[in-house]
Amino acid sequence: MTVDIIGATYDKGGRARGAKYGYESLLRAGLKDLFRDLHISYETKDPIHSLLDEEQFDANIKHFNAAFSFACDLKKQVVSSLENKNVPIVVGGDHSIALGSVSGALEKKGSSLGVLWIDAHPDLNTPQVSPSKNLHGMPVAALMGLDSKDCDLWSQLMEDIVPKTKLSPCRMAWMGLRDLDEFETSFIHKNEDVFAKTKSDIEKMGWESCFKEYRKWLEKYNTEHLWISFDIDSMDPSIAPATGTPVEDGFTVEDIRNLACMLNHLLLDSSKQISLCGMDIVEINPTIDASGETEKHTLMFLKELLQNVNRKS
Ligand SMILES: [Mn+2]
């Protein structure tokens, strides 16, 4: 297994600027040492930058042009990594970058791809229902191909970025949710095929039972390739202070360790055909907090998750 480290220095998808420095900050904190320690070979790809720098405002999706061209570039890189049989690890950037990265994975893996979104927010808003019109709250809606009335820009994303095989509800899982908008709550409620666990669900049931259910669900729908999209706001702001969208009562250090171990076991389980397709690490904003705490806990999560994954036969 070879990891492709892909920097995605885009931060116009959220309200605050600065997440584009998350990539450099995670490198400085020791991302490459981590792969070396785990004996995982890696290649560092040229980071993808936002080409259009002028501030643009569109009533439906903020900074649409910049986001669109960025998503095209990132998608291309992810597709090429997967064609080389490498595992792309995309370091953002804000969460809107997942529009490009997961679209690339969907293009290559089609309906054998499952996505696990580890986040305080489901990122399920369409332009029609989004209160902020910030794209970082919309990537899952786009990947699932949800409708947004009278929005040509949204249709353009559907046609030119997200592949024809959209992410169906039975391919979409969330863990750690605790801040949902009205539309998001009702969508998750209505779609029985999705897998969604809030932070308090997990607290009540425990990690073991959560993963027992999750494994069953993955098996039921024959997921073969797993894309893990990790938003650092899933962690409590006290251990991940570099977030632009702090929500109280997030994952503790112990939660993060448990989650990573459970995922590690899932990927190493030889009776299951589930392999790691790729990952996003997003929303580290070192201009909000430069203490390095967020990076430290993110690296711990990665280290536990990737332990021995390269040795899977
Ligand atoms: Mn997010």
XYZ file of C-alpha atoms and ligand atoms in Angstrom:
314
model
C 0.000 0.000 0.000
C 1.275 3.441 -0.929
C -0.359 6.578 0.397
C -0.587 9.676 -1.770
C -0.506 12.752 0.440
C -2.551 15.416 -1.298
C -2.674 18.946 0.101
C -5.976 20.674 -0.605
C -5.371 24.284 0.345
C -8.845 25.632 -0.225
C -10.748 27.581 2.405
C -13.464 29.601 0.736
C -16.112 27.006 1.549
C -16.570 28.251 5.106
C -17.099 31.546 6.915
C -13.587 31.893 8.357
C -10.410 31.907 6.249
C -7.296 30.020 7.352
C -8.175 26.337 6.860
C -6.008 26.406 3.743
C -3.011 26.395 6.098
C -4.177 23.140 7.688
C -2.139 21.051 5.274
C 1.179 22.754 6.070
C 0.355 22.664 9.738
C -0.259 18.893 9.744
C 2.966 18.347 7.794
C 4.850 20.398 10.374
C 3.254 18.378 13.159
C 4.756 15.195 11.684
C 2.401 13.651 9.140
C 5.250 12.137 7.140
C 7.011 10.816 10.268
C 3.793 9.040 11.095
C 3.835 7.126 7.809
C 7.511 6.363 8.259
C 6.888 5.028 11.792
C 4.092 2.826 10.478
C 6.273 1.599 7.593
C 3.742 2.871 5.105
C 5.289 4.148 1.902
C 4.026 7.508 0.716
C 4.324 9.989 -2.092
C 3.772 13.685 -1.628
C 1.755 15.094 -4.503
C 1.876 18.746 -5.514
C -0.672 20.481 -3.305
C -3.758 21.735 -5.077
C -4.329 25.450 -4.765
C -7.274 27.630 -5.507
C -6.568 29.386 -8.791
C -9.125 32.141 -8.621
C -8.352 34.599 -5.912
C -10.918 37.311 -6.323
C -13.701 37.248 -3.790
C -16.938 36.311 -5.479
C -20.379 36.200 -4.118
C -23.259 34.289 -5.528
C -26.640 34.335 -3.866
C -26.883 30.528 -3.864
C -23.384 29.186 -3.392
C -20.608 31.453 -2.167
C -17.392 31.474 -4.237
C -18.825 29.041 -6.725
C -16.228 29.518 -9.494
C -13.260 29.014 -7.212
C -14.885 25.962 -5.639
C -15.804 24.494 -9.001
C -12.319 24.700 -10.491
C -10.773 23.443 -7.264
C -13.094 20.437 -7.141
C -12.216 19.572 -10.756
C -8.486 19.627 -10.001
C -8.763 17.634 -6.801
C -11.066 15.062 -8.368
C -8.529 14.510 -11.165
C -5.749 13.935 -8.644
C -7.808 11.452 -6.618
C -8.795 9.554 -9.767
C -5.161 9.336 -10.815
C -4.078 8.121 -7.355
C -6.726 5.403 -7.421
C -5.742 4.398 -10.943
C -2.204 3.914 -9.616
C -3.677 1.708 -6.854
C -2.579 4.200 -4.218
C -4.558 5.420 -1.218
C -5.152 9.178 -1.425
C -5.079 10.999 1.901
C -6.369 14.482 1.229
C -5.480 17.150 3.777
C -7.649 20.269 3.613
C -8.782 22.805 3.485
C -12.356 23.161 4.563
C -14.873 20.348 4.151
C -16.094 21.549 0.744
C -12.985 19.902 -0.709
C -14.672 16.519 -0.164
C -16.889 17.373 -3.095
C -13.880 16.877 -5.358
C -12.156 14.074 -3.457
C -15.190 11.835 -2.914
C -16.389 12.497 -6.468
C -13.072 11.055 -7.650
C -13.561 7.982 -5.456
C -17.160 7.576 -6.642
C -16.026 7.775 -10.224
C -13.553 4.930 -9.751
C -15.446 2.722 -7.275
C -19.086 3.406 -8.172
C -21.635 1.722 -5.956
C -19.051 -0.387 -4.116
C -17.951 2.776 -2.293
C -19.136 3.609 1.209
C -18.462 6.934 2.910
C -18.010 7.501 6.640
C -18.417 11.147 7.603
C -16.936 11.847 11.038
C -18.234 15.302 11.835
C -20.359 17.386 14.198
C -22.414 18.369 11.141
C -23.981 16.174 8.444
C -23.085 18.732 5.707
C -26.344 17.853 3.995
C -27.655 21.285 3.078
C -28.550 22.222 -0.481
C -28.286 25.865 -1.592
C -32.071 26.037 -1.282
C -32.096 25.206 2.436
C -28.619 26.360 3.506
C -28.826 29.282 5.929
C -25.241 30.405 5.198
C -24.815 29.433 1.516
C -21.336 28.205 2.468
C -20.347 25.171 0.420
C -18.625 23.380 3.326
C -22.102 22.604 4.676
C -23.235 21.058 1.378
C -20.800 18.379 0.124
C -22.854 15.367 1.242
C -26.010 16.802 -0.342
C -24.117 17.194 -3.599
C -22.563 13.713 -3.461
C -25.985 12.215 -2.820
C -27.453 14.180 -5.694
C -30.133 15.962 -3.675
C -32.345 18.393 -5.539
C -32.084 22.124 -5.106
C -34.843 24.061 -6.786
C -33.960 26.741 -9.309
C -30.232 26.615 -8.759
C -28.267 26.329 -12.001
C -24.935 26.304 -10.201
C -26.009 23.258 -8.211
C -27.027 21.498 -11.436
C -23.603 22.328 -12.826
C -21.965 20.566 -9.857
C -24.235 17.550 -10.428
C -23.375 17.345 -14.083
C -19.697 18.240 -14.180
C -18.238 17.136 -10.827
C -20.364 14.496 -9.112
C -20.407 11.294 -11.205
C -23.672 9.878 -12.543
C -23.606 7.169 -9.867
C -24.427 9.343 -6.877
C -23.926 8.225 -3.302
C -27.080 6.333 -2.357
C -28.412 6.517 1.219
C -27.218 2.955 1.923
C -23.627 4.130 1.246
C -23.686 7.080 3.603
C -22.729 6.943 7.278
C -22.180 9.635 9.881
C -20.647 9.403 13.349
C -20.404 12.145 15.936
C -23.268 14.380 14.793
C -24.418 17.011 17.259
C -25.309 20.161 15.324
C -27.981 19.646 12.663
C -30.174 22.042 10.713
C -33.877 21.344 10.374
C -33.670 19.928 6.844
C -30.737 17.708 7.781
C -32.569 16.232 10.772
C -35.647 15.414 8.746
C -33.635 13.987 5.844
C -31.771 11.585 8.123
C -35.010 10.711 9.882
C -36.805 9.918 6.629
C -34.018 7.900 5.017
C -33.931 4.638 6.861
C -31.083 3.308 4.738
C -28.488 5.776 5.990
C -26.352 5.012 9.050
C -26.268 7.967 11.424
C -25.075 8.088 15.000
C -24.966 11.264 17.012
C -22.392 11.854 19.700
C -25.029 11.149 22.330
C -26.186 7.936 20.581
C -22.610 6.676 20.782
C -22.312 7.762 24.382
C -25.406 5.764 25.251
C -24.654 2.600 23.262
C -20.842 2.520 23.505
C -18.334 2.149 20.672
C -18.534 -1.638 20.540
C -22.270 -1.741 19.850
C -22.004 1.192 17.477
C -19.476 -0.696 15.382
C -21.400 -3.957 15.625
C -24.302 -2.169 13.978
C -22.062 -0.379 11.531
C -20.428 -3.637 10.389
C -23.809 -5.254 9.888
C -24.979 -2.294 7.874
C -21.853 -2.293 5.681
C -22.263 -6.007 5.094
C -25.938 -5.731 4.259
C -25.156 -3.359 1.409
C -21.892 -5.007 0.294
C -19.639 -2.032 0.738
C -16.137 -2.890 -0.472
C -14.264 0.403 -0.422
C -14.380 2.856 2.436
C -13.771 6.603 2.200
C -13.310 8.227 5.608
C -13.944 11.955 5.773
C -12.679 13.319 9.083
C -13.709 16.805 10.165
C -11.754 17.922 13.206
C -14.908 19.552 14.618
C -16.051 16.027 15.486
C -13.599 16.356 18.370
C -14.390 18.492 21.385
C -13.150 22.083 20.985
C -11.027 21.567 24.120
C -8.865 19.011 22.270
C -9.328 20.465 18.752
C -9.370 24.207 19.259
C -8.342 25.026 15.662
C -11.889 24.764 14.339
C -13.932 27.550 12.780
C -17.169 25.839 13.850
C -16.784 24.805 17.498
C -19.628 22.708 18.905
C -19.523 21.753 22.560
C -19.520 18.149 23.780
C -17.515 16.529 21.004
C -15.350 13.434 20.952
C -12.812 13.117 23.752
C -9.287 11.758 23.321
C -10.621 8.397 24.458
C -13.446 8.521 21.894
C -11.015 9.307 19.104
C -8.799 6.417 20.155
C -11.769 4.034 20.314
C -13.088 5.164 16.960
C -9.684 4.739 15.317
C -9.228 1.267 16.856
C -12.673 0.136 15.723
C -11.962 1.334 12.182
C -8.571 -0.322 12.274
C -10.143 -3.662 13.263
C -12.736 -3.291 10.542
C -10.063 -2.716 7.904
C -7.848 -5.541 9.187
C -10.667 -8.081 9.479
C -9.791 -10.661 6.870
C -13.330 -12.061 6.809
C -14.550 -8.721 5.472
C -13.732 -7.423 2.045
C -13.536 -3.809 3.133
C -10.473 -1.842 2.148
C -9.499 1.739 2.767
C -10.113 3.703 -0.433
C -8.953 7.077 0.866
C -9.443 9.806 3.432
C -10.036 13.512 3.941
C -8.675 15.369 6.951
C -10.356 18.756 7.030
C -11.015 22.048 8.803
C -7.747 22.461 10.707
C -7.375 26.238 10.922
C -4.052 27.107 12.559
C -4.863 30.840 12.439
C -7.534 30.229 15.088
C -5.283 28.154 17.326
C -1.577 27.600 16.867
C -1.014 25.441 19.955
C -0.718 22.277 17.854
C -3.269 20.400 20.010
C -5.607 19.780 17.082
C -2.817 18.439 14.890
C -1.532 16.226 17.724
C -4.926 14.563 18.224
C -5.518 14.251 14.485
C -2.202 12.444 14.078
C -3.025 10.168 16.980
C -6.301 9.261 15.287
C -4.510 8.510 12.011
C -1.818 6.476 13.685
C -4.262 4.176 15.477
C -6.400 3.852 12.380
C -3.587 2.957 9.985
C -1.676 0.561 12.259
C -0.774 -2.554 10.178
C -3.263 -1.643 7.474
C -0.461 -1.942 4.907
C 0.116 -5.570 5.966
C -3.404 -6.756 5.276
C -3.175 -9.789 3.069
Mn -17.822 19.013 7.980
